[in-house]
Short mmCIF file of C-alpha atoms and ligand atoms in Angstrom, two decimals:
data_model
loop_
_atom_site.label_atom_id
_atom_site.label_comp_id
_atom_site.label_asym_id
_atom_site.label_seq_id
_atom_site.Cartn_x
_atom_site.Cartn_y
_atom_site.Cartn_z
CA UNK A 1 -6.99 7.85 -17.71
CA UNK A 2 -7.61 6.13 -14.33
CA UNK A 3 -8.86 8.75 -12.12
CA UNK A 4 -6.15 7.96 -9.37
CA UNK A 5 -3.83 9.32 -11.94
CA UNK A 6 -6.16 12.11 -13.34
CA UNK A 7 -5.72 13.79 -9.60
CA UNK A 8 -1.90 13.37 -9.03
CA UNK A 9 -0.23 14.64 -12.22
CA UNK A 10 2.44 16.59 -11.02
CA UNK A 11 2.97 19.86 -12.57
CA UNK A 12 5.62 21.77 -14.56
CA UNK A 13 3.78 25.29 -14.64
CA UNK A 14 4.43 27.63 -17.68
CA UNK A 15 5.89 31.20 -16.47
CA UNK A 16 2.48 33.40 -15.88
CA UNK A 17 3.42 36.43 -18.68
CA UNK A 18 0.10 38.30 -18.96
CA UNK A 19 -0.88 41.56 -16.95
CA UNK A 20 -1.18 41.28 -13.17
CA UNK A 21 -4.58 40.22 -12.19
CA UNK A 22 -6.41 38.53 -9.34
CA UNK A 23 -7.30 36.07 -9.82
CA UNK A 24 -4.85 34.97 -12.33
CA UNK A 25 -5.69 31.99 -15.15
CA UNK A 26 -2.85 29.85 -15.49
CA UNK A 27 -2.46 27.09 -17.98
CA UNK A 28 -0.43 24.06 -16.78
CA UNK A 29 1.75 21.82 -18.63
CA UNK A 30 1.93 18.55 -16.58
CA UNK A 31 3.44 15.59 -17.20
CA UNK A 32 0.88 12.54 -17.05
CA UNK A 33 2.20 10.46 -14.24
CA UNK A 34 1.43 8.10 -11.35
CA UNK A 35 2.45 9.02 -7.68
CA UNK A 36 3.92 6.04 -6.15
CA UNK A 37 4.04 7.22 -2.50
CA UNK A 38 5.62 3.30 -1.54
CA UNK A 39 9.27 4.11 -1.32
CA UNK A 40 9.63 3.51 -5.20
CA UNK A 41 9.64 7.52 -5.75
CA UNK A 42 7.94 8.74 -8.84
CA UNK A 43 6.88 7.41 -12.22
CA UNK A 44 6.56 9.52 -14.86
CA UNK A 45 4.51 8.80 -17.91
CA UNK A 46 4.24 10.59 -20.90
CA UNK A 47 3.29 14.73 -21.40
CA UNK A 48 -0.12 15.94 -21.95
CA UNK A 49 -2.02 19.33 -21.52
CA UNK A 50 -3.54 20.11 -18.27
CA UNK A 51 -6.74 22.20 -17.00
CA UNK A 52 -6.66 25.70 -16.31
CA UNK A 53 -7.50 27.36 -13.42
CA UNK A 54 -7.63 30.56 -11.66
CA UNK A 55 -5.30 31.42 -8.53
CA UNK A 56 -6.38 34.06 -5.81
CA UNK A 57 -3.68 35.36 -3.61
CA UNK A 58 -3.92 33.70 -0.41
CA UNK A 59 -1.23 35.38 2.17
CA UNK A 60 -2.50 33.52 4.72
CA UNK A 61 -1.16 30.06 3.19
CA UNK A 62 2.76 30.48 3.67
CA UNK A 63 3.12 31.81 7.14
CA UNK A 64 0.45 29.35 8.01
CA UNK A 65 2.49 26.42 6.75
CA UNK A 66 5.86 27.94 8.45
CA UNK A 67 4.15 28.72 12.07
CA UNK A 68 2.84 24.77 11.50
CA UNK A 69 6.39 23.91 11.17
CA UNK A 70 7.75 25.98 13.80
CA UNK A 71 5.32 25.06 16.43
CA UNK A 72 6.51 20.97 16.35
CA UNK A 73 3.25 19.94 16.32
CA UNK A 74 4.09 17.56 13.60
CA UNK A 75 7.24 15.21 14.42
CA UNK A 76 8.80 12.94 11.78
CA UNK A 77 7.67 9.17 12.59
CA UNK A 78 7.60 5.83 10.86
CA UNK A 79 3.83 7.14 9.60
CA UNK A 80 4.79 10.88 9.22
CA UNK A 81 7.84 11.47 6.79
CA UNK A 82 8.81 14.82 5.36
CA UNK A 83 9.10 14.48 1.54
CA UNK A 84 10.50 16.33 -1.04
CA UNK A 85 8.85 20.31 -1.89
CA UNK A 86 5.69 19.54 -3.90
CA UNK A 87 5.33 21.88 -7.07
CA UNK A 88 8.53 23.28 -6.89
CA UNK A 89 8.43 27.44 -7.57
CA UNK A 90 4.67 27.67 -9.08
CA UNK A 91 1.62 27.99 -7.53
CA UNK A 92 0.80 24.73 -7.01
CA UNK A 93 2.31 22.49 -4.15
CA UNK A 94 3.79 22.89 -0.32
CA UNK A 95 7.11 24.45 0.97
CA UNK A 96 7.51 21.15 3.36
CA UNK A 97 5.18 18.60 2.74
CA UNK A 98 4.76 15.59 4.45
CA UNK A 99 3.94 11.58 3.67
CA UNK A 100 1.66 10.10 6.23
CA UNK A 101 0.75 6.86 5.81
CA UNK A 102 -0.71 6.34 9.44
CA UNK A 103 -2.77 8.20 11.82
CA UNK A 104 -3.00 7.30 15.33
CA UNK A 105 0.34 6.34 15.87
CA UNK A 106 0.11 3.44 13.66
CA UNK A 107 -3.04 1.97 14.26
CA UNK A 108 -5.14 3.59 11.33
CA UNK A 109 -3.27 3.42 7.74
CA UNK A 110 -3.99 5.41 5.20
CA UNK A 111 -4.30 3.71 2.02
CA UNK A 112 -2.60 5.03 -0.34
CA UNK A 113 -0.71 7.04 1.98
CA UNK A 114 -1.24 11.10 1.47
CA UNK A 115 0.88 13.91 0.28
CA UNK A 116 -0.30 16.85 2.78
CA UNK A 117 1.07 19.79 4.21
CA UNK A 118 1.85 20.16 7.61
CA UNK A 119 -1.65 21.93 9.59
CA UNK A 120 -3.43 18.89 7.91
CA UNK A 121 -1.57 15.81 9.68
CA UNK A 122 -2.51 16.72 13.72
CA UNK A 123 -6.18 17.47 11.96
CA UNK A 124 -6.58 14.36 10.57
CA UNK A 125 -4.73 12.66 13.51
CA UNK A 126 -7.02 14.07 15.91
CA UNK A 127 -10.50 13.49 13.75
CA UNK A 128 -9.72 9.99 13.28
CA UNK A 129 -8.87 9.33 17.07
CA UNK A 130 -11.55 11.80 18.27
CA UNK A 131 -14.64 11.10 15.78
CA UNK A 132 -14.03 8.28 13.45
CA UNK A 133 -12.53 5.27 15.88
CA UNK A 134 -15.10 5.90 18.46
CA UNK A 135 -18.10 5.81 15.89
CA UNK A 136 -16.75 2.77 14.65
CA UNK A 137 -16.33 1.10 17.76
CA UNK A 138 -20.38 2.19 18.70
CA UNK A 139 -22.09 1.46 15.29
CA UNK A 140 -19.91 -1.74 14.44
CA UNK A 141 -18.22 -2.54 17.67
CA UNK A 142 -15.23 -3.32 15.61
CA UNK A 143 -11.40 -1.19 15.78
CA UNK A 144 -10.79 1.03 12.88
CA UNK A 145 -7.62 -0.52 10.96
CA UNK A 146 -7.42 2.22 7.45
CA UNK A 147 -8.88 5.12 5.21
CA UNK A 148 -9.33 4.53 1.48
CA UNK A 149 -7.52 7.79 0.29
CA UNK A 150 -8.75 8.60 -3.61
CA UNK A 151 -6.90 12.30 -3.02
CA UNK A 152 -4.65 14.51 -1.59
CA UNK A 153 -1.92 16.21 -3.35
CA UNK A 154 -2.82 17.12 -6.82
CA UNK A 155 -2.25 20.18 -8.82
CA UNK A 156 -5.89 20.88 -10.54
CA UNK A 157 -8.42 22.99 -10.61
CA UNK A 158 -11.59 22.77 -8.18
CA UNK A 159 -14.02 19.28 -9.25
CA UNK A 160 -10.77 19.18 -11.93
CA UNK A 161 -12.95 21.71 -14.00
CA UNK A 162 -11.36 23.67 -16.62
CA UNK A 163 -11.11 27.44 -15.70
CA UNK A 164 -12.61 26.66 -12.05
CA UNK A 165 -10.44 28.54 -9.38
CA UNK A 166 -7.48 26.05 -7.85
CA UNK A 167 -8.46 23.38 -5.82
CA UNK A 168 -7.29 23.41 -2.00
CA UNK A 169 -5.65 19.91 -3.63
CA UNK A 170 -3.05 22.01 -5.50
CA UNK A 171 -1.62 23.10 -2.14
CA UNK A 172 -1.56 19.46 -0.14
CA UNK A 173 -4.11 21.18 2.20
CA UNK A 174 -6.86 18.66 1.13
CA UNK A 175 -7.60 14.76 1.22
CA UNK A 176 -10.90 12.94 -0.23
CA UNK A 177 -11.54 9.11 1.90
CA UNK A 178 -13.61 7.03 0.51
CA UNK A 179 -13.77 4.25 2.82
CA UNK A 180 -13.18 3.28 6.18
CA UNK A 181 -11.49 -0.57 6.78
CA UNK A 182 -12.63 -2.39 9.66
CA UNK A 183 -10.37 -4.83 11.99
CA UNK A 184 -12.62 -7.82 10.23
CA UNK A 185 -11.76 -6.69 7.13
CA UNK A 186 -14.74 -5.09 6.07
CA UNK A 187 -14.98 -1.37 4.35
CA UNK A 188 -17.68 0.73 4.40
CA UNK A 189 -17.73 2.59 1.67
CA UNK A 190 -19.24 6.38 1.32
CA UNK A 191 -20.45 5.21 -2.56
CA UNK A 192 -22.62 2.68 -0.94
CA UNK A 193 -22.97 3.30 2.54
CA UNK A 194 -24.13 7.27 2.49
CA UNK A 195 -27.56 5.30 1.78
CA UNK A 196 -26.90 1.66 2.99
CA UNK A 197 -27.80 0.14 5.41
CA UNK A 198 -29.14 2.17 9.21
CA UNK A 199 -25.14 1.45 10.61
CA UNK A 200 -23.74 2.37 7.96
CA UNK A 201 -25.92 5.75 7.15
CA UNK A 202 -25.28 6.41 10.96
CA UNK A 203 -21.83 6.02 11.17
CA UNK A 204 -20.97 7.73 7.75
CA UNK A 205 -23.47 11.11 8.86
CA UNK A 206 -21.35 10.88 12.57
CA UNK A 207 -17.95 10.97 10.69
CA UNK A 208 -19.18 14.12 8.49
CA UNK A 209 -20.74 15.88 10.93
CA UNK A 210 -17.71 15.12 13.03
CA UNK A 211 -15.66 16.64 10.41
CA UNK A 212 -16.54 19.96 10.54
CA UNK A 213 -15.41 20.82 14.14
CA UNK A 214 -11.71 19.61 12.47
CA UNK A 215 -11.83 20.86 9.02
CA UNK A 216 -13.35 24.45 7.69
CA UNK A 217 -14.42 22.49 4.61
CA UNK A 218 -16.34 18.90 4.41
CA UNK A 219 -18.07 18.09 1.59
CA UNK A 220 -20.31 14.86 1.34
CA UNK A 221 -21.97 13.07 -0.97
CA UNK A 222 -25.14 15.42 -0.12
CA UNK A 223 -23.03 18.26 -1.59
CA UNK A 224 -23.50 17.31 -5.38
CA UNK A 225 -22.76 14.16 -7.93
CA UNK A 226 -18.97 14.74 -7.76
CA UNK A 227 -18.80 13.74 -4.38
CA UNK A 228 -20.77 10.67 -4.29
CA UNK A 229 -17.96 8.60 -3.77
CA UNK A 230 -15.77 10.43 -0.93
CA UNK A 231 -15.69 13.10 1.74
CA UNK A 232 -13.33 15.91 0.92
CA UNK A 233 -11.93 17.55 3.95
CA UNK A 234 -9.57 20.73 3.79
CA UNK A 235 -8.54 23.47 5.39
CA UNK A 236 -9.01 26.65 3.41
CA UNK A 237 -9.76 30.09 4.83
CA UNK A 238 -13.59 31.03 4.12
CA UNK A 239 -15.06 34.27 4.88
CA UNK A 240 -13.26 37.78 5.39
CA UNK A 241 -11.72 36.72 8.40
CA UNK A 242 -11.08 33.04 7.43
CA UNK A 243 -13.48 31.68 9.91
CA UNK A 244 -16.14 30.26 8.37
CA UNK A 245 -16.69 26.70 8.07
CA UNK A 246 -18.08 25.03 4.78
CA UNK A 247 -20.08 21.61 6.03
CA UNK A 248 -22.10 20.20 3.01
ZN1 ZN B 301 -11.27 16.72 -2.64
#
């Protein structure tokens, strides 16, 4: 299975009918399917068994999402759409996710475009404008046109490891780029250019450490095997009072 569609299967949850613990193990049905996230709605393929994975409670995570909504930080534009609830009534999923296919107000797509909930899109809005188009504009002197999305809203475990706890994934609080697109039509890649060559090494270390002041967890190719390919950036709650920041 291509690994695009290994990390979107949507999700039809059995009901959880064992004793009350935390954290609980679920097993999830899911369907195998590609999102298509360019106007053409879903495509569902055919039904296979899923990983499990263990839930925590996290009370922090609803009234999180609703104060996001409230506040109005994140307004509906051509590059910011609200979509449909992910997950529906399981564990997995958003209340009132969004489709952002742009940060910057236009200028920086993001290829494919990413199912997230709402406290990600001014986060990723901000580290782009903030961090990522100035270090491309110093180390390559070129505009920043896109970011190679391999992830955002998938219902999995963590690393998509059976029994490992949910991944922040599961709750659209999490993307993984893999590339950065230049205005001359270059990418540079985190596969190759987390050792490449000086510009690229430079520019790739300034966007992760960048990262961290925007996300409370970046992982890098440094961080182990799995993440050779992308940065993962979300924004779960470490520590007891969900301060902590996790920069790897
Ligand atoms: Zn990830």
């Amino acid at each position: 299975m291509a690994l695009r569609e290994r990390l979107n299967r949507p999700l039809t949850l059995t009901p959880f009918t064992g004793p009350v613990m935390v954290p609980r193990r679920i097993r999830v049905l899911v369907p195998t399917a590609v999102l298509m996230f360019s106007g053409l709605g879903l495509l569902w393929g055919c039904g296979t068994t899923g990983p499990d994975f263990q839930v925590r409670s996290d009370p922090w995570r609803s009234p999180e999402e609703r104060a996001c909504l409230a506040s109005g930080t994140v307004q509906q534009t051509a590059f910011v759409r609200s979509r449909s609830a992910l997950g529906g009534p399981n564990v997995c999923g958003a209340e009132n996710p969004f489709e952002m296919s742009a940060a910057d107000n236009g200028r920086v797509v993001l290829q494919p475009a990413a199912s997230l909930r709402c406290p990600m899109i001014p986060q990723i809005d901000r580290w782009v404008k903030e961090v990522v188009e100035p270090a491309a504009r110093y180390q390559f002197h070129q505009e920043l046109v896109g970011l190679k999305v391999l992830a955002s809203y998938s219902c999995r475990p963590m690393n998509s490891v059976e029994g490992a706890m949910i991944s922040e994934h599961a709750y659209a609080n999490a993307i993984d780029i893999g590339g950065f697109m230049l205005a001359d039509g270059s990418t540079v890649s985190v596969l190759r250019g987390w050792n490449g060559s000086p510009r690229e090494r430079a520019f790739l270390r300034t966007v992760h450490d960048g990262s961290c002041e925007y996300f409370t967890t970046v992982l890098s190719p440094d961080y182990n095997s799995l993440h050779a390919n992308h940065f993962h950036l979300d924004l779960a709650h470490h520590g007891l009072q969900g301060l902590k920041h996790i920069c790897k």
